[in-house]
Each structure stands twice: as C-alpha cells, then as structure tokens.
Amino acid sequence: MRKTVIAGNWKMHMNCADTEKFLLKFLPLIKDIGIERNIVIAPPFTAISTFSANTNFKNLNIASQNIHWEESGAFTAEISPRMLIEHQVKYAIVGHSEPRKYFSESDEQINKRAISAQLNGLTPIVCVGESLEQRERGEAERVITRQVEQGLEGTNPANLIVAYEPIWAIGTGKTCEAVEANKICKLIRNLVGYEDITIQYGGSVKPDNIDEIMSMDDIDGVLVGGASLDPVSFARIANYR
Ligand code: PGA
C-alpha cells in the first residue's frame, strides 16, 4: 500500500517562539485526520526540540532538512543521524534544489545522505526536478532519470519517498500542471521499479490547488514550502479532499 505523506518544509524560517505559536493553531485543525494520512513538518534544527515537546506524534511527524552519513566527526555545519533520532525525527529531506544550487550538492552526496537515513531508521525524502532551461530544452525526463538513477542507487524503495519538484515551480507561484506532474511522477515510479513507492509533488502547492494535485493517480503526497508556514493554509492542505 502506498503511504500518503503531506510534508511542510520550513526552510530557514520560524524560531522556537514562532513554532509554538504555529502548533497552537495548527494542531486543533488537523485533529480529525486519520493515521493513514501522514503529516510531516521539517522545521529548522533549532526548533526541532520545541516541535517534539509540543506534539503527540499521532499523525504529525518531524523531518530534518538534512542528514550526514557519518555518526560524528569534523563536519562543520552538518547534522548526524544520531542527533536526529534523539528528537524522534522520522524523515530527512535530501537533494532539495536549494542545497543542490547554493552548495553544489551532488547526486553522489545525496545518495550517501539517503542511505544514511535508511540505515538509521529514517525515511529519506529525495527531491528531484529540472530547471526551467532544462525543461525548455526538452531535457526534463533525462535530468530526472539521472537524478533518480544516481541519487537512489542502493536504497530500499520500501522506505523511501521521492519528491518531484520542478525548480521553476518552487517559490514562484507557478505550479506544474497536475497532469504533467503526474506524468513525471509515473516516470519516477517506473524508474524505481517499485509500485508502492510514495511519490510527492512539490512546487507552489497551495490550498487552492491541493485537491486537484492529490486527485492524480501517481501523486501520493506533497512537499510544501511557503504555504506550510501558515497554520491555516497548511491545515487546509493536510485536510485535502
Ligand atoms: P514552495 O516550495 O511550496 O514554496 O514552492 C516547495 C519546496 O521548496 O519544497
């Protein structure tokens, strides 16, 4: 059975006080959602403990925005699986287009992070997606195929989420057409070769497009940036129809 996973990525937003305020409003709005729908938030590292102290983890889980492959060591600015497990972190976002772009993250590093997450009992959310130039040159499928083949090598598809996030749709307000997003998600499912893998769409997901996106056959969840910072918007997304 495929899992439904609605995830929010807070990026470099929200301190501990903001997190407490958010949860106070958000938790009552998701209280009727059944456990078959997994709601996940990736707060900044500094707010993870505020988060874990304020939730009961019924169907709201914590993701980290990164994970290293070593348990400890001289890796300034990195975070180890051991540090995350202590705070009940269950998912780890890897391969997001922002670290790919700003910090030149390679498919090889992304692969090591994804394997590290799995070895430590976390579920990696591996992001893939093409830039506008690549899409305009007709290279979208080729780029995604490379990212999937290299980024997921040696991973266990039964404990894996792939998020299709076209870079041109992230933070721009331009959503990928639901039918086109579905086509790419199906391509990813075929490349992975595991029918039950959870595939998310990400890129300007909002309360007014969530119902259409979630009605698509090959989209099992979403990864939400901007709209996850507002408790009412994110609750509407989590309560999609
Ligand atoms: P957005 O971000 O929803 O603000 O477009 C999505 C993401 O970066 O995961």
Coordinates of C-alpha atoms and ligand atoms in Angstrom, one line a residue:
M1 CA 0.0 0.0 0.0
R2 CA 1.3 3.4 -0.9
K3 CA 1.6 5.9 2.0
T4 CA 0.1 9.4 1.8
V5 CA 2.6 11.9 3.1
I6 CA 1.8 15.6 3.3
A7 CA 5.0 17.4 4.2
G8 CA 5.9 21.0 5.0
N9 CA 9.4 22.3 4.5
W10 CA 10.0 25.4 6.7
K11 CA 13.5 26.1 5.2
M12 CA 15.2 28.9 7.1
H13 CA 12.0 30.2 8.7
M14 CA 10.5 30.0 12.2
N15 CA 12.3 30.2 15.5
C16 CA 11.1 28.4 18.6
A17 CA 8.6 31.0 19.6
D18 CA 7.1 31.0 16.1
T19 CA 6.9 27.2 16.2
E20 CA 5.0 27.2 19.5
K21 CA 2.5 29.8 18.1
F22 CA 2.1 27.8 14.9
L23 CA 1.4 24.5 16.7
L24 CA -1.1 26.1 19.0
K25 CA -3.2 27.0 15.9
F26 CA -2.3 24.0 13.7
L27 CA -2.8 21.0 16.0
P28 CA -6.6 21.5 16.6
L29 CA -7.1 21.9 12.8
I30 CA -5.6 18.5 12.0
K31 CA -7.1 16.6 14.9
D32 CA -9.6 14.7 12.8
I33 CA -7.1 13.5 10.2
G34 CA -6.7 9.7 10.4
I35 CA -3.4 7.9 10.8
E36 CA -3.5 6.8 7.2
R37 CA -2.5 10.3 6.3
N38 CA 1.0 11.2 7.5
I39 CA 1.5 14.9 8.2
V40 CA 5.2 15.9 8.4
I41 CA 7.0 19.2 9.1
A42 CA 10.7 19.9 8.6
P43 CA 11.4 22.8 11.0
P44 CA 14.9 24.4 11.2
F45 CA 17.2 22.3 13.5
T46 CA 16.9 24.8 16.4
A47 CA 13.1 24.3 16.5
I48 CA 13.1 20.5 16.4
S49 CA 13.0 20.1 20.2
T50 CA 10.3 22.7 20.6
F51 CA 8.4 20.7 18.0
S52 CA 8.9 17.3 19.7
A53 CA 7.9 18.7 23.1
N54 CA 4.6 20.1 21.7
T55 CA 3.2 17.2 19.6
N56 CA 2.0 13.8 20.4
F57 CA 3.2 12.2 17.1
K58 CA -0.2 10.7 16.4
N59 CA 0.0 11.6 12.7
L60 CA 2.3 14.6 12.8
N61 CA 6.0 13.7 12.5
I62 CA 9.2 15.6 12.3
A63 CA 11.5 15.7 9.3
S64 CA 15.0 17.1 9.2
Q65 CA 16.2 19.3 6.4
N66 CA 19.5 17.4 6.1
I67 CA 21.3 14.4 7.3
H68 CA 25.0 13.4 7.2
W69 CA 26.4 9.9 6.5
E70 CA 28.8 9.8 9.5
E71 CA 27.7 9.4 13.1
S72 CA 30.0 12.1 14.3
G73 CA 33.2 13.9 13.2
A74 CA 34.8 17.0 11.8
F75 CA 31.9 18.1 9.5
T76 CA 31.2 21.7 10.5
A77 CA 27.5 22.7 9.9
E78 CA 26.3 19.2 9.3
I79 CA 23.9 17.1 11.3
S80 CA 24.3 13.4 12.1
P81 CA 21.6 10.7 12.2
R82 CA 22.3 10.1 15.9
M83 CA 21.4 13.8 16.7
L84 CA 18.1 13.5 14.9
I85 CA 17.0 10.2 16.3
E86 CA 17.3 11.6 19.8
H87 CA 14.5 14.0 18.9
Q88 CA 12.2 11.4 17.3
V89 CA 12.9 12.7 13.8
K90 CA 11.4 10.2 11.3
Y91 CA 12.1 11.7 7.9
A92 CA 15.0 13.5 6.2
I93 CA 14.8 15.8 3.2
V94 CA 17.8 15.3 0.9
G95 CA 18.6 16.6 -2.5
H96 CA 16.4 19.7 -2.3
S97 CA 17.2 22.0 -5.2
E98 CA 18.4 24.8 -2.8
P99 CA 21.4 22.9 -1.5
R100 CA 21.9 21.4 -4.9
K101 CA 22.1 25.0 -6.3
Y102 CA 23.7 27.0 -3.5
F103 CA 26.1 24.4 -2.0
S104 CA 26.7 22.3 -5.2
E105 CA 25.3 19.1 -3.6
S106 CA 26.0 16.2 -6.0
D107 CA 23.9 13.2 -6.7
E108 CA 26.7 11.2 -5.0
Q109 CA 26.4 13.1 -1.8
I110 CA 22.6 13.0 -1.9
N111 CA 22.8 9.2 -2.4
K112 CA 25.1 8.9 0.7
R113 CA 22.6 11.0 2.8
A114 CA 19.6 8.9 1.6
I115 CA 21.4 5.6 2.5
S116 CA 22.4 7.1 5.9
A117 CA 18.8 8.0 6.7
Q118 CA 17.6 4.5 5.8
L119 CA 20.4 2.8 7.8
N120 CA 19.3 4.8 10.8
G121 CA 15.6 4.1 10.5
L122 CA 14.6 7.4 9.0
T123 CA 12.7 7.7 5.7
P124 CA 14.6 9.9 3.2
I125 CA 12.5 12.3 1.1
V126 CA 14.7 12.6 -2.0
C127 CA 14.0 15.6 -4.2
V128 CA 14.5 15.6 -7.9
G129 CA 13.5 18.2 -10.6
E130 CA 14.6 20.0 -13.6
S131 CA 15.3 23.8 -14.1
L132 CA 13.4 26.0 -16.5
E133 CA 16.2 25.9 -19.1
Q134 CA 16.4 22.1 -18.9
R135 CA 12.6 21.9 -19.4
E136 CA 12.7 24.3 -22.3
R137 CA 15.4 22.3 -24.0
G138 CA 13.3 19.2 -23.7
E139 CA 15.6 17.6 -21.1
A140 CA 13.3 17.2 -18.1
E141 CA 12.9 13.5 -18.3
R142 CA 16.6 12.9 -19.0
V143 CA 17.6 15.1 -15.9
I144 CA 15.2 13.3 -13.7
T145 CA 16.3 9.9 -14.9
R146 CA 19.9 10.7 -14.0
Q147 CA 18.9 12.1 -10.6
V148 CA 16.9 9.1 -9.8
E149 CA 19.4 6.5 -11.0
Q150 CA 22.4 8.2 -9.2
G151 CA 20.6 9.5 -6.2
L152 CA 18.7 6.4 -5.3
E153 CA 21.4 3.8 -6.1
G154 CA 21.4 1.1 -3.4
T155 CA 18.4 2.5 -1.5
N156 CA 15.5 0.4 -0.3
P157 CA 12.4 1.6 -2.2
A158 CA 10.1 0.3 0.6
N159 CA 11.4 3.0 2.9
L160 CA 11.7 5.9 0.5
I161 CA 9.9 8.9 -0.7
V162 CA 10.7 10.7 -3.9
A163 CA 9.5 14.3 -4.3
Y164 CA 9.2 15.6 -7.8
E165 CA 9.9 19.4 -7.5
P166 CA 10.4 21.2 -10.8
I167 CA 12.8 24.0 -9.8
W168 CA 10.8 26.6 -11.9
A169 CA 7.7 25.9 -9.7
I170 CA 9.4 26.4 -6.3
G171 CA 8.5 29.6 -4.6
T172 CA 7.4 31.2 -7.9
G173 CA 3.7 30.7 -7.6
K174 CA 3.8 28.8 -10.9
T175 CA 2.5 25.2 -10.3
C176 CA 3.3 22.5 -12.7
E177 CA 0.1 21.4 -14.5
A178 CA -1.3 18.4 -12.4
V179 CA -1.4 16.2 -15.5
E180 CA 2.2 16.9 -16.4
A181 CA 3.3 16.5 -12.7
N182 CA 1.5 13.1 -12.7
K183 CA 3.3 12.0 -15.9
I184 CA 6.7 12.7 -14.3
C185 CA 5.7 11.0 -11.0
K186 CA 4.7 7.9 -13.1
L187 CA 8.1 8.0 -14.8
I188 CA 9.8 8.1 -11.4
R189 CA 7.7 5.2 -10.2
N190 CA 8.7 3.2 -13.3
L191 CA 12.4 4.1 -12.9
V192 CA 12.4 3.0 -9.3
G193 CA 10.5 -0.2 -10.3
Y194 CA 8.5 -0.4 -7.1
E195 CA 4.8 0.1 -7.5
D196 CA 4.2 1.1 -3.8
I197 CA 6.8 3.8 -3.5
T198 CA 5.4 7.1 -2.2
I199 CA 5.9 9.9 -4.7
Q200 CA 5.2 13.6 -3.8
Y201 CA 4.8 16.7 -5.9
G202 CA 6.3 19.9 -4.7
G203 CA 6.4 23.5 -6.1
S204 CA 3.8 26.2 -5.2
V205 CA 1.4 23.8 -3.6
K206 CA -1.4 25.9 -2.1
P207 CA -4.9 25.5 -0.6
D208 CA -6.5 26.2 -4.0
N209 CA -4.6 23.6 -6.0
I210 CA -4.1 20.8 -3.4
D211 CA -7.4 19.0 -4.2
E212 CA -6.6 18.7 -7.9
I213 CA -2.9 17.6 -7.3
M214 CA -4.0 14.9 -4.8
S215 CA -6.6 13.6 -7.3
M216 CA -3.8 12.4 -9.6
D217 CA -3.1 8.6 -9.7
D218 CA 0.6 8.8 -9.3
I219 CA 0.9 11.6 -6.8
D220 CA 0.7 10.3 -3.2
G221 CA 1.6 13.4 -1.3
V222 CA 3.1 16.9 -1.5
L223 CA 6.1 18.8 -0.3
V224 CA 5.1 22.3 0.6
G225 CA 7.3 25.3 1.2
G226 CA 5.7 28.7 1.6
A227 CA 2.2 27.6 2.3
S228 CA 3.4 25.4 5.2
L229 CA 4.4 28.4 7.2
D230 CA 0.8 29.5 7.8
P231 CA -1.1 27.1 10.1
V232 CA -4.5 27.7 8.4
S233 CA -3.1 27.2 4.9
F234 CA -1.1 24.1 5.8
A235 CA -4.1 22.6 7.7
R236 CA -6.3 23.1 4.6
I237 CA -3.6 21.3 2.6
A238 CA -3.4 18.5 5.1
N239 CA -7.2 18.2 5.0
Y240 CA -7.3 18.0 1.2
R241 CA -10.5 16.4 -0.3
Ligands
PGA1 P1 7.1 26.2 -2.4 O1 8.4 25.3 -2.0 O2 5.9 25.4 -1.9 O3 7.3 27.5 -1.6 O4 7.1 26.4 -3.9 C1 8.5 24.0 -2.2 C2 9.8 23.4 -1.8 O5 10.8 24.1 -1.8 O6 9.8 22.2 -1.3

